[in-house]
Amino acid sequence: MKALRSMALIGASLALSSAFAAQEKASTKTTKKPAAVSKASLPPPLTLAMADPEQLLAASLAFVGNYDCEFKQVLVVAKSQVEGYVDVLFNKMSYTMKPVRSATGALRLEQVGGPMLMVQIPAKSMLMDSDKGKRVVDACIHAEQAKEVTTENSLDMNLPGQVNTAATTAAAATAKR
């Protein structure tokens, strides 16, 4: 009787293990297939508002073209298909941005519906992620900005991050005499 029970349990366990193995093979086959991307899962295309005169002016001030950035990285600003907007291309990503002038004289390029922000000042530009609060790439210089830095330097003015103490040192030496 014990032998019959043992045989029945062994048979049942073999049947369950083979069923489990068949199910596992089927599940691994289904997980290896790439999921079909439905059109409903894609984000909707951006709808951009018509640019007002202030935005058109700001867009005309944006430096369009290649920027040489830190660590030999390249950033590109191009005119968008929609007037008054620009596209910023960096690291295989493209961001549609709305140009906005600021009271400080900097030009802000704000991503439409996203966290990216590019700031252009006379000496350099930088791309930032405003959600994370950090710079994505810095020290980006367009050819027009490079001319500005050269002009500032020829006028014996300080470059960004540079403190020129020559004038104060000369004045101090003259005062001691």
Coordinates of C-alpha atoms in Angstrom, one line a residue:
M1 CA 0.0 0.0 0.0
K2 CA 2.8 2.3 0.9
A3 CA 4.6 1.5 -2.4
L4 CA 1.4 2.3 -4.3
R5 CA 1.1 5.7 -2.6
S6 CA 4.8 6.4 -3.3
M7 CA 4.4 5.5 -6.9
A8 CA 1.3 7.8 -7.2
L9 CA 3.1 10.7 -5.6
I10 CA 6.2 10.3 -7.8
G11 CA 3.9 10.1 -10.9
A12 CA 2.0 13.2 -9.9
S13 CA 5.2 15.2 -9.2
L14 CA 6.6 14.2 -12.6
A15 CA 3.4 15.3 -14.3
L16 CA 3.5 18.7 -12.4
S17 CA 7.2 19.3 -13.1
S18 CA 6.8 18.6 -16.8
A19 CA 3.7 20.9 -16.9
F20 CA 5.7 23.6 -15.1
A21 CA 8.6 23.2 -17.5
A22 CA 6.3 23.6 -20.5
Q23 CA 4.7 26.7 -19.0
E24 CA 8.2 28.2 -18.3
K25 CA 9.3 27.5 -21.9
A26 CA 6.1 29.2 -23.2
S27 CA 6.6 32.2 -20.9
T28 CA 10.3 32.7 -22.0
K29 CA 9.2 32.6 -25.6
T30 CA 6.7 35.3 -25.1
T31 CA 9.0 37.5 -23.2
K32 CA 11.7 37.4 -25.9
K33 CA 9.3 38.8 -28.5
P34 CA 9.5 42.6 -28.7
A35 CA 6.2 44.3 -27.8
A36 CA 4.4 46.0 -30.6
V37 CA 4.3 49.8 -30.1
S38 CA 0.8 51.0 -30.5
K39 CA 0.1 54.5 -31.8
A40 CA -1.8 55.2 -28.6
S41 CA 1.4 54.8 -26.5
L42 CA 3.3 57.4 -28.4
P43 CA 3.3 61.0 -27.0
P44 CA 1.1 63.4 -29.0
P45 CA 3.0 65.8 -31.3
L46 CA 3.7 69.3 -30.0
T47 CA 1.2 72.0 -30.8
L48 CA 3.1 75.3 -30.8
A49 CA 1.3 78.6 -30.2
M50 CA 1.7 81.4 -32.7
A51 CA 4.7 83.5 -31.7
D52 CA 4.0 87.1 -30.6
P53 CA 6.3 90.0 -31.7
E54 CA 8.3 89.7 -28.5
Q55 CA 9.0 86.0 -29.1
L56 CA 9.9 86.7 -32.7
L57 CA 12.4 89.4 -31.6
A58 CA 13.9 86.9 -29.1
A59 CA 14.1 84.2 -31.8
S60 CA 16.0 86.6 -34.0
L61 CA 18.6 87.1 -31.2
A62 CA 19.3 83.4 -30.8
F63 CA 22.7 82.3 -32.2
V64 CA 21.9 79.6 -34.8
G65 CA 24.5 77.0 -35.7
N66 CA 27.2 74.9 -34.0
Y67 CA 28.4 75.5 -30.4
D68 CA 31.7 74.0 -29.2
C69 CA 31.2 72.9 -25.6
E70 CA 33.3 71.6 -22.7
F71 CA 34.8 68.1 -23.1
K72 CA 34.7 68.4 -26.9
Q73 CA 30.9 68.1 -27.0
V74 CA 28.9 69.8 -29.7
L75 CA 25.5 71.5 -29.4
V76 CA 23.4 72.7 -32.4
V77 CA 20.7 75.3 -32.5
A78 CA 18.6 75.4 -35.6
K79 CA 15.5 77.3 -36.7
S80 CA 12.4 75.3 -36.1
Q81 CA 9.8 74.7 -38.8
V82 CA 7.4 76.9 -36.8
E83 CA 8.4 80.6 -36.9
G84 CA 9.6 82.0 -33.6
Y85 CA 10.9 78.7 -32.2
V86 CA 14.3 76.9 -32.3
D87 CA 15.4 73.3 -32.1
V88 CA 18.3 72.5 -29.8
L89 CA 20.1 69.2 -30.7
F90 CA 22.4 67.7 -28.1
N91 CA 23.6 64.1 -27.4
K92 CA 21.2 62.6 -30.0
M93 CA 18.2 64.4 -28.4
S94 CA 16.2 67.3 -30.0
Y95 CA 14.4 69.9 -28.0
T96 CA 11.9 72.4 -29.4
M97 CA 12.4 75.7 -27.5
K98 CA 10.7 79.0 -27.1
P99 CA 13.1 82.0 -27.0
V100 CA 12.5 84.5 -24.2
R101 CA 14.4 87.7 -23.5
S102 CA 15.2 88.4 -19.9
A103 CA 15.7 91.6 -18.0
T104 CA 19.4 90.8 -17.5
G105 CA 20.1 90.7 -21.2
A106 CA 20.4 86.9 -21.3
L107 CA 18.4 85.0 -23.8
R108 CA 16.5 82.0 -22.5
L109 CA 15.5 79.1 -24.7
E110 CA 12.8 77.2 -22.8
Q111 CA 11.8 73.7 -23.9
V112 CA 8.1 73.5 -24.8
G113 CA 6.5 71.1 -22.4
G114 CA 9.8 70.0 -20.9
P115 CA 12.5 70.7 -18.3
M116 CA 15.4 71.7 -20.6
L117 CA 16.6 75.3 -20.6
M118 CA 19.4 76.9 -22.6
V119 CA 20.8 80.2 -21.5
Q120 CA 22.8 82.4 -23.9
I121 CA 24.9 85.2 -22.5
P122 CA 27.5 87.2 -24.5
A123 CA 30.5 85.0 -23.5
K124 CA 29.0 81.5 -23.4
S125 CA 25.8 79.4 -23.4
M126 CA 24.8 76.4 -21.2
L127 CA 22.1 73.8 -21.4
M128 CA 20.4 72.9 -18.1
D129 CA 17.8 70.5 -16.8
S130 CA 15.5 72.6 -14.6
D131 CA 13.8 69.6 -13.0
K132 CA 17.0 68.2 -11.8
G133 CA 18.5 71.6 -11.1
K134 CA 21.8 70.8 -12.9
R135 CA 23.8 71.7 -16.0
V136 CA 23.7 69.2 -18.8
V137 CA 26.5 70.9 -20.7
D138 CA 28.4 74.1 -20.1
A139 CA 30.9 76.4 -21.7
C140 CA 29.2 76.2 -25.1
I141 CA 30.6 78.9 -27.4
H142 CA 29.1 79.9 -30.8
A143 CA 31.3 81.8 -33.4
E144 CA 29.5 85.1 -32.5
Q145 CA 30.2 84.5 -28.8
A146 CA 33.8 83.8 -29.6
K147 CA 34.0 87.2 -31.3
E148 CA 32.5 88.8 -28.2
V149 CA 35.1 87.3 -26.0
T150 CA 37.9 88.4 -28.3
T151 CA 36.6 91.9 -28.4
E152 CA 36.3 92.1 -24.6
N153 CA 39.8 90.8 -24.2
S154 CA 41.2 93.4 -26.7
L155 CA 39.6 96.1 -24.5
D156 CA 41.6 94.7 -21.6
M157 CA 38.4 93.6 -19.8
N158 CA 38.0 90.5 -17.7
L159 CA 37.0 87.2 -19.3
P160 CA 34.3 85.2 -17.5
G161 CA 35.7 83.9 -14.2
Q162 CA 38.8 86.1 -14.4
V163 CA 39.7 88.8 -12.0
N164 CA 42.1 91.5 -13.3
T165 CA 44.0 93.0 -10.4
A166 CA 46.6 94.8 -12.6
A167 CA 44.8 98.2 -12.4
T168 CA 44.4 98.1 -8.6
T169 CA 48.0 96.9 -8.1
A170 CA 49.3 99.8 -10.2
A171 CA 47.1 102.3 -8.4
A172 CA 48.3 101.0 -5.0
A173 CA 52.0 101.3 -6.1
T174 CA 51.5 104.9 -7.3
A175 CA 49.8 105.9 -4.1
K176 CA 52.7 104.6 -2.0
R177 CA 55.2 106.9 -3.7

